[in-house]
Amino acid sequence: MTQLQALIFDVDGTLAETERDGHRVAFNRAFKAIGLNWHWSVEQYGELLEIAGGKERLHHYLTTSHPDFQAPPDYGSLQGLITSLHQAKNRFYQQVLQAHEIPLRYGVRRLIEEARQQRVRLAIATTSTPENAAALLESTLGSDSLSWFEVIAAGDMVPQKKPAPDVYHYVLQKLALPPTACLAIEDSYPGLVAASRAGLKTVVTVNRYTQHQDMGQAVAVLTHLGDPEHPCEVLAGYPDIGPIFTLAAARQIHAAGRVPVDA
Ligand code: XBP
Ligand code: MG
């Protein structure tokens, strides 16, 4: 049986609550800065998250909620406006992170530290940008932490974003590992589908936006990774992998869990 050699982390919603408290807030600031009277509530943003990718999400929102909207002449076209809004959103997002407003989810730091101590390799597979992933790592784990991750793969680096498996294929190729040697950690259904299609066993840590999604393909579903002060609940999988999802638990679930059927 192949041993666990690498953990591949999703970013948004998995490492931290960056969707609700980061990207959403930054999108709203971008709307305001550009003079648009739009505001995405916490609830509405949950629905918009079905569209992976900030630019794609903006395009979907514009064409479904404001189908008759004309981009102001300064932006040239609707796509020009989307590009400007997305760039503004990313600037505001970086400001939110630099202000240390978003902490890591429970247990993330602990599991990353355990993996480093035990020489399990680390990688990132995100739909967002490498800059956004790097800013979150730097603001929470310090600037050294970028070097802990052998690969930081992002949505625009591959042909198709999650739920397509492309970003995971890219990571596996860069790590030069088969999917059977890795475990993915995700928070959402599109992320789980992407990892599963790449043949990866996946642990899901749900959040407010994803708690009711179908996580049937996951080898385990947890409320979060857990730490001594904040024990996690095991929602599916083997009960003894909680209340703290340690590296030993990761090895156990990696060895026991079945390979996804899409593989
Ligand atoms: C989540 C996403 C992203 C973010 C915004 O990515 O779908 O689109 O919401 O980032 P993941 P961008 O969970 O895979 O990390 O605006 O840069 O797309
Ligand atoms: Mg995610």
mmCIF file of C-alpha atoms and ligand atoms in Angstrom:
data_model
loop_
_atom_site.group_PDB
_atom_site.id
_atom_site.type_symbol
_atom_site.label_atom_id
_atom_site.label_comp_id
_atom_site.label_asym_id
_atom_site.label_seq_id
_atom_site.Cartn_x
_atom_site.Cartn_y
_atom_site.Cartn_z
ATOM 1 C CA MET A 1 0.000 0.000 0.000
ATOM 2 C CA THR A 2 1.259 3.505 -0.876
ATOM 3 C CA GLN A 3 2.266 5.585 2.149
ATOM 4 C CA LEU A 4 1.011 9.111 2.688
ATOM 5 C CA GLN A 5 3.679 11.430 1.280
ATOM 6 C CA ALA A 6 1.924 14.769 0.770
ATOM 7 C CA LEU A 7 -0.991 16.866 1.987
ATOM 8 C CA ILE A 8 -2.606 19.113 -0.627
ATOM 9 C CA PHE A 9 -4.586 21.985 0.869
ATOM 10 C CA ASP A 10 -7.338 24.006 -0.722
ATOM 11 C CA VAL A 11 -7.190 27.652 0.426
ATOM 12 C CA ASP A 12 -10.491 29.544 0.520
ATOM 13 C CA GLY A 13 -12.819 28.132 3.156
ATOM 14 C CA THR A 14 -10.317 25.405 4.125
ATOM 15 C CA LEU A 15 -7.293 27.243 5.521
ATOM 16 C CA ALA A 16 -9.443 30.186 6.669
ATOM 17 C CA GLU A 17 -12.907 31.720 6.301
ATOM 18 C CA THR A 18 -11.660 33.856 3.445
ATOM 19 C CA GLU A 19 -14.864 33.653 1.417
ATOM 20 C CA ARG A 20 -17.287 35.214 3.919
ATOM 21 C CA ASP A 21 -14.828 37.529 5.667
ATOM 22 C CA GLY A 22 -12.338 38.258 2.888
ATOM 23 C CA HIS A 23 -13.371 37.964 -0.753
ATOM 24 C CA ARG A 24 -17.022 38.909 -0.097
ATOM 25 C CA VAL A 25 -16.045 41.978 1.921
ATOM 26 C CA ALA A 26 -13.488 42.967 -0.720
ATOM 27 C CA PHE A 27 -15.984 42.559 -3.583
ATOM 28 C CA ASN A 28 -18.382 44.895 -1.741
ATOM 29 C CA ARG A 29 -15.615 47.469 -1.247
ATOM 30 C CA ALA A 30 -14.767 47.226 -4.950
ATOM 31 C CA PHE A 31 -18.413 47.836 -5.927
ATOM 32 C CA LYS A 32 -18.492 50.916 -3.711
ATOM 33 C CA ALA A 33 -15.137 52.231 -4.943
ATOM 34 C CA ILE A 34 -16.344 52.025 -8.545
ATOM 35 C CA GLY A 35 -19.640 53.746 -7.641
ATOM 36 C CA LEU A 36 -21.882 50.699 -7.982
ATOM 37 C CA ASN A 37 -24.782 50.366 -5.606
ATOM 38 C CA TRP A 38 -24.402 46.582 -5.219
ATOM 39 C CA HIS A 39 -23.849 44.644 -2.016
ATOM 40 C CA TRP A 40 -23.398 40.901 -1.578
ATOM 41 C CA SER A 41 -24.852 39.713 1.742
ATOM 42 C CA VAL A 42 -23.393 36.723 3.574
ATOM 43 C CA GLU A 43 -26.359 34.639 2.398
ATOM 44 C CA GLN A 44 -26.317 35.786 -1.242
ATOM 45 C CA TYR A 45 -22.580 35.168 -1.454
ATOM 46 C CA GLY A 46 -23.245 31.543 -0.435
ATOM 47 C CA GLU A 47 -25.364 31.112 -3.568
ATOM 48 C CA LEU A 48 -22.801 32.891 -5.748
ATOM 49 C CA LEU A 49 -20.095 30.506 -4.510
ATOM 50 C CA GLU A 50 -21.579 27.850 -6.772
ATOM 51 C CA ILE A 51 -19.617 29.653 -9.485
ATOM 52 C CA ALA A 52 -15.920 29.013 -8.881
ATOM 53 C CA GLY A 53 -13.551 31.895 -9.612
ATOM 54 C CA GLY A 54 -14.044 35.557 -8.763
ATOM 55 C CA LYS A 55 -14.144 36.802 -12.381
ATOM 56 C CA GLU A 56 -16.541 34.032 -13.361
ATOM 57 C CA ARG A 57 -18.701 34.814 -10.282
ATOM 58 C CA LEU A 58 -18.877 38.486 -11.234
ATOM 59 C CA HIS A 59 -19.841 37.612 -14.798
ATOM 60 C CA HIS A 60 -22.580 35.274 -13.567
ATOM 61 C CA TYR A 61 -23.933 37.923 -11.161
ATOM 62 C CA LEU A 62 -23.976 40.638 -13.805
ATOM 63 C CA THR A 63 -25.675 38.558 -16.445
ATOM 64 C CA THR A 64 -28.290 37.045 -14.101
ATOM 65 C CA SER A 65 -29.041 39.892 -11.621
ATOM 66 C CA HIS A 66 -28.409 42.916 -13.896
ATOM 67 C CA PRO A 67 -28.965 41.587 -17.426
ATOM 68 C CA ASP A 68 -29.589 45.082 -18.868
ATOM 69 C CA PHE A 69 -26.583 46.686 -17.172
ATOM 70 C CA GLN A 70 -24.309 48.639 -19.511
ATOM 71 C CA ALA A 71 -20.670 49.089 -18.470
ATOM 72 C CA PRO A 72 -19.743 52.794 -18.157
ATOM 73 C CA PRO A 73 -17.796 53.927 -21.290
ATOM 74 C CA ASP A 74 -14.503 54.180 -19.317
ATOM 75 C CA TYR A 75 -14.385 50.368 -19.051
ATOM 76 C CA GLY A 76 -14.881 49.686 -22.747
ATOM 77 C CA SER A 77 -17.001 46.571 -22.252
ATOM 78 C CA LEU A 78 -18.611 44.386 -19.618
ATOM 79 C CA GLN A 79 -15.462 42.253 -19.571
ATOM 80 C CA GLY A 80 -13.407 45.421 -19.026
ATOM 81 C CA LEU A 81 -15.545 46.315 -16.027
ATOM 82 C CA ILE A 82 -15.258 42.773 -14.629
ATOM 83 C CA THR A 83 -11.473 42.909 -14.966
ATOM 84 C CA SER A 84 -11.331 46.276 -13.153
ATOM 85 C CA LEU A 85 -13.697 45.135 -10.400
ATOM 86 C CA HIS A 86 -11.737 41.941 -9.884
ATOM 87 C CA GLN A 87 -8.419 43.795 -9.678
ATOM 88 C CA ALA A 88 -9.937 46.244 -7.164
ATOM 89 C CA LYS A 89 -11.388 43.324 -5.191
ATOM 90 C CA ASN A 90 -7.951 41.703 -4.988
ATOM 91 C CA ARG A 91 -6.375 44.953 -3.758
ATOM 92 C CA PHE A 92 -8.999 45.237 -0.989
ATOM 93 C CA TYR A 93 -8.583 41.533 -0.222
ATOM 94 C CA GLN A 94 -4.837 41.964 0.254
ATOM 95 C CA GLN A 95 -5.553 44.883 2.622
ATOM 96 C CA VAL A 96 -7.887 42.710 4.713
ATOM 97 C CA LEU A 97 -5.165 40.049 4.994
ATOM 98 C CA GLN A 98 -2.396 42.539 5.748
ATOM 99 C CA ALA A 99 -4.549 43.862 8.610
ATOM 100 C CA HIS A 100 -4.539 40.282 10.007
ATOM 101 C CA GLU A 101 -8.327 40.258 10.040
ATOM 102 C CA ILE A 102 -8.642 36.600 9.039
ATOM 103 C CA PRO A 103 -7.206 33.817 11.237
ATOM 104 C CA LEU A 104 -6.547 30.250 10.177
ATOM 105 C CA ARG A 105 -9.293 27.738 10.921
ATOM 106 C CA TYR A 106 -8.840 25.543 14.000
ATOM 107 C CA GLY A 107 -6.143 22.926 13.640
ATOM 108 C CA VAL A 108 -4.675 24.150 10.340
ATOM 109 C CA ARG A 109 -1.451 25.468 11.847
ATOM 110 C CA ARG A 110 -1.066 22.364 14.020
ATOM 111 C CA LEU A 111 -1.506 19.914 11.121
ATOM 112 C CA ILE A 112 0.889 21.875 8.888
ATOM 113 C CA GLU A 113 3.497 21.880 11.677
ATOM 114 C CA GLU A 114 3.073 18.145 12.253
ATOM 115 C CA ALA A 115 3.470 17.477 8.541
ATOM 116 C CA ARG A 116 6.678 19.510 8.418
ATOM 117 C CA GLN A 117 8.104 17.742 11.475
ATOM 118 C CA GLN A 118 7.347 14.337 9.975
ATOM 119 C CA ARG A 119 8.540 15.291 6.494
ATOM 120 C CA VAL A 120 5.198 14.930 4.810
ATOM 121 C CA ARG A 121 5.285 17.242 1.803
ATOM 122 C CA LEU A 122 2.906 20.196 1.439
ATOM 123 C CA ALA A 123 1.163 21.775 -1.543
ATOM 124 C CA ILE A 124 -1.657 24.192 -2.322
ATOM 125 C CA ALA A 125 -4.434 23.773 -4.920
ATOM 126 C CA THR A 126 -6.612 26.890 -5.093
ATOM 127 C CA THR A 127 -9.106 28.426 -7.503
ATOM 128 C CA SER A 128 -7.895 31.880 -6.538
ATOM 129 C CA THR A 129 -4.508 33.408 -7.425
ATOM 130 C CA PRO A 130 -1.015 32.510 -6.166
ATOM 131 C CA GLU A 131 -0.761 36.102 -4.812
ATOM 132 C CA ASN A 132 -3.925 35.666 -2.736
ATOM 133 C CA ALA A 133 -2.799 32.286 -1.419
ATOM 134 C CA ALA A 134 0.653 33.676 -0.585
ATOM 135 C CA ALA A 135 -0.837 36.700 1.203
ATOM 136 C CA LEU A 136 -2.961 34.463 3.413
ATOM 137 C CA LEU A 137 -0.002 32.214 4.274
ATOM 138 C CA GLU A 138 2.242 35.190 5.036
ATOM 139 C CA SER A 139 -0.333 36.978 7.183
ATOM 140 C CA THR A 140 -1.099 33.883 9.265
ATOM 141 C CA LEU A 141 2.031 31.684 9.281
ATOM 142 C CA GLY A 142 4.719 34.255 8.490
ATOM 143 C CA SER A 143 6.767 34.970 5.390
ATOM 144 C CA ASP A 144 8.868 31.790 5.771
ATOM 145 C CA SER A 145 5.768 29.682 5.284
ATOM 146 C CA LEU A 146 5.768 30.143 1.498
ATOM 147 C CA SER A 147 8.831 27.923 1.332
ATOM 148 C CA TRP A 148 7.055 25.153 3.246
ATOM 149 C CA PHE A 149 4.766 24.518 0.257
ATOM 150 C CA GLU A 150 6.508 22.865 -2.687
ATOM 151 C CA VAL A 151 3.746 23.816 -5.110
ATOM 152 C CA ILE A 152 1.232 26.655 -4.991
ATOM 153 C CA ALA A 153 -1.121 25.959 -7.895
ATOM 154 C CA ALA A 154 -3.890 28.383 -8.813
ATOM 155 C CA GLY A 155 -6.987 28.489 -11.012
ATOM 156 C CA ASP A 156 -5.624 30.653 -13.833
ATOM 157 C CA MET A 157 -2.525 28.432 -14.198
ATOM 158 C CA VAL A 158 -4.612 25.574 -15.633
ATOM 159 C CA PRO A 159 -7.209 25.345 -18.435
ATOM 160 C CA GLN A 160 -10.238 24.746 -16.211
ATOM 161 C CA LYS A 161 -11.026 25.693 -12.622
ATOM 162 C CA LYS A 162 -12.571 23.381 -10.005
ATOM 163 C CA PRO A 163 -14.711 21.249 -10.198
ATOM 164 C CA ALA A 164 -12.429 20.251 -13.085
ATOM 165 C CA PRO A 165 -9.453 18.225 -11.779
ATOM 166 C CA ASP A 166 -6.852 20.353 -13.642
ATOM 167 C CA VAL A 167 -5.378 22.174 -10.642
ATOM 168 C CA TYR A 168 -4.899 18.863 -8.799
ATOM 169 C CA HIS A 169 -3.347 17.225 -11.868
ATOM 170 C CA TYR A 170 -0.931 20.161 -12.005
ATOM 171 C CA VAL A 171 0.042 19.764 -8.334
ATOM 172 C CA LEU A 172 0.551 15.999 -8.686
ATOM 173 C CA GLN A 173 2.707 16.484 -11.750
ATOM 174 C CA LYS A 174 4.877 19.075 -9.964
ATOM 175 C CA LEU A 175 5.196 16.864 -6.881
ATOM 176 C CA ALA A 176 5.918 13.884 -9.155
ATOM 177 C CA LEU A 177 3.629 11.779 -6.986
ATOM 178 C CA PRO A 178 0.687 9.527 -7.830
ATOM 179 C CA PRO A 179 -2.668 10.568 -6.318
ATOM 180 C CA THR A 180 -2.568 7.476 -4.113
ATOM 181 C CA ALA A 181 0.404 8.978 -2.209
ATOM 182 C CA CYS A 182 -1.499 12.154 -1.275
ATOM 183 C CA LEU A 183 -4.449 13.381 0.726
ATOM 184 C CA ALA A 184 -6.441 16.479 -0.288
ATOM 185 C CA ILE A 185 -8.105 18.749 2.260
ATOM 186 C CA GLU A 186 -11.070 20.688 0.932
ATOM 187 C CA ASP A 187 -14.131 22.537 2.223
ATOM 188 C CA SER A 188 -16.609 22.463 -0.651
ATOM 189 C CA TYR A 189 -18.391 20.197 -3.103
ATOM 190 C CA PRO A 190 -16.665 21.661 -6.222
ATOM 191 C CA GLY A 191 -13.304 21.222 -4.491
ATOM 192 C CA LEU A 192 -14.130 17.660 -3.466
ATOM 193 C CA VAL A 193 -15.224 16.821 -7.024
ATOM 194 C CA ALA A 194 -12.003 18.289 -8.447
ATOM 195 C CA ALA A 195 -9.789 16.307 -6.066
ATOM 196 C CA SER A 196 -11.812 13.103 -6.543
ATOM 197 C CA ARG A 197 -11.604 13.377 -10.337
ATOM 198 C CA ALA A 198 -7.841 13.569 -9.950
ATOM 199 C CA GLY A 199 -7.973 10.285 -8.012
ATOM 200 C CA LEU A 200 -7.266 11.815 -4.611
ATOM 201 C CA LYS A 201 -8.714 10.713 -1.321
ATOM 202 C CA THR A 202 -10.143 13.841 0.284
ATOM 203 C CA VAL A 203 -10.925 15.011 3.808
ATOM 204 C CA VAL A 204 -13.536 17.765 3.939
ATOM 205 C CA THR A 205 -13.772 20.367 6.693
ATOM 206 C CA VAL A 206 -17.164 21.963 6.181
ATOM 207 C CA ASN A 207 -18.147 25.547 6.933
ATOM 208 C CA ARG A 208 -21.350 27.569 7.010
ATOM 209 C CA TYR A 209 -21.520 27.697 3.224
ATOM 210 C CA THR A 210 -20.765 24.054 2.553
ATOM 211 C CA GLN A 211 -22.249 22.133 5.501
ATOM 212 C CA HIS A 212 -25.288 20.905 3.528
ATOM 213 C CA GLN A 213 -23.431 19.924 0.347
ATOM 214 C CA ASP A 214 -23.079 16.305 -0.764
ATOM 215 C CA MET A 215 -19.715 15.139 0.546
ATOM 216 C CA GLY A 216 -20.330 11.445 -0.171
ATOM 217 C CA GLN A 217 -17.035 11.113 -2.066
ATOM 218 C CA ALA A 218 -14.960 12.231 0.936
ATOM 219 C CA VAL A 219 -12.996 9.755 3.053
ATOM 220 C CA ALA A 220 -13.913 11.876 6.084
ATOM 221 C CA VAL A 221 -16.038 14.936 6.808
ATOM 222 C CA LEU A 222 -15.185 17.064 9.841
ATOM 223 C CA THR A 223 -16.448 20.336 11.301
ATOM 224 C CA HIS A 224 -12.811 21.524 11.234
ATOM 225 C CA LEU A 225 -9.393 19.965 11.836
ATOM 226 C CA GLY A 226 -9.575 20.509 15.593
ATOM 227 C CA ASP A 227 -7.042 21.419 18.215
ATOM 228 C CA PRO A 228 -6.894 20.821 22.002
ATOM 229 C CA GLU A 229 -8.993 23.913 22.794
ATOM 230 C CA HIS A 230 -11.418 23.372 19.912
ATOM 231 C CA PRO A 231 -12.189 19.669 19.380
ATOM 232 C CA CYS A 232 -13.755 18.836 16.026
ATOM 233 C CA GLU A 233 -16.785 16.712 15.302
ATOM 234 C CA VAL A 234 -16.486 13.825 12.860
ATOM 235 C CA LEU A 235 -19.545 14.059 10.582
ATOM 236 C CA ALA A 236 -18.589 11.101 8.364
ATOM 237 C CA GLY A 237 -15.701 8.665 8.246
ATOM 238 C CA TYR A 238 -14.089 6.822 11.123
ATOM 239 C CA PRO A 239 -15.128 8.349 14.509
ATOM 240 C CA ASP A 240 -11.682 7.805 16.059
ATOM 241 C CA ILE A 241 -10.011 10.280 13.651
ATOM 242 C CA GLY A 242 -11.404 13.040 15.902
ATOM 243 C CA PRO A 243 -11.567 15.128 18.053
ATOM 244 C CA ILE A 244 -8.194 16.337 16.743
ATOM 245 C CA PHE A 245 -7.325 15.403 13.171
ATOM 246 C CA THR A 246 -3.655 14.634 13.681
ATOM 247 C CA LEU A 247 -1.160 13.495 11.071
ATOM 248 C CA ALA A 248 -1.581 9.982 12.515
ATOM 249 C CA ALA A 249 -5.320 10.280 11.789
ATOM 250 C CA ALA A 250 -4.493 11.508 8.284
ATOM 251 C CA ARG A 251 -2.292 8.445 7.731
ATOM 252 C CA GLN A 252 -5.018 6.180 9.116
ATOM 253 C CA ILE A 253 -7.774 7.589 6.893
ATOM 254 C CA HIS A 254 -5.433 7.648 3.893
ATOM 255 C CA ALA A 255 -4.690 3.959 4.380
ATOM 256 C CA ALA A 256 -8.296 2.935 5.076
ATOM 257 C CA GLY A 257 -10.397 5.212 2.870
ATOM 258 C CA ARG A 258 -11.462 4.048 -0.555
ATOM 259 C CA VAL A 259 -10.173 5.619 -3.772
ATOM 260 C CA PRO A 260 -12.882 7.870 -5.288
ATOM 261 C CA VAL A 261 -15.046 6.185 -7.927
ATOM 262 C CA ASP A 262 -14.325 8.860 -10.558
ATOM 263 C CA ALA A 263 -10.627 8.003 -10.444
HETATM 264 C C1 XBP B 1 -12.433 29.617 -4.069
HETATM 265 C C2 XBP B 1 -12.877 30.427 -5.201
HETATM 266 C C3 XBP B 1 -12.257 31.744 -5.503
HETATM 267 C C4 XBP B 1 -12.429 32.826 -4.451
HETATM 268 C C5 XBP B 1 -12.035 34.170 -4.989
HETATM 269 O O1 XBP B 1 -11.201 29.020 -4.324
HETATM 270 O O2 XBP B 1 -13.763 30.006 -5.927
HETATM 271 O O3 XBP B 1 -12.841 32.200 -6.694
HETATM 272 O O4 XBP B 1 -13.789 32.928 -4.081
HETATM 273 O O5 XBP B 1 -10.791 34.160 -5.587
HETATM 274 P P1 XBP B 1 -10.576 27.751 -3.487
HETATM 275 P P2 XBP B 1 -10.544 34.851 -7.029
HETATM 276 O O6 XBP B 1 -11.557 27.334 -2.428
HETATM 277 O O7 XBP B 1 -10.366 26.696 -4.524
HETATM 278 O O8 XBP B 1 -9.290 28.233 -2.891
HETATM 279 O O9 XBP B 1 -11.324 36.126 -7.035
HETATM 280 O O10 XBP B 1 -9.061 35.062 -7.104
HETATM 281 O O11 XBP B 1 -11.066 33.863 -8.046
HETATM 282 MG MG MG B 2 -12.455 26.166 -0.908
#
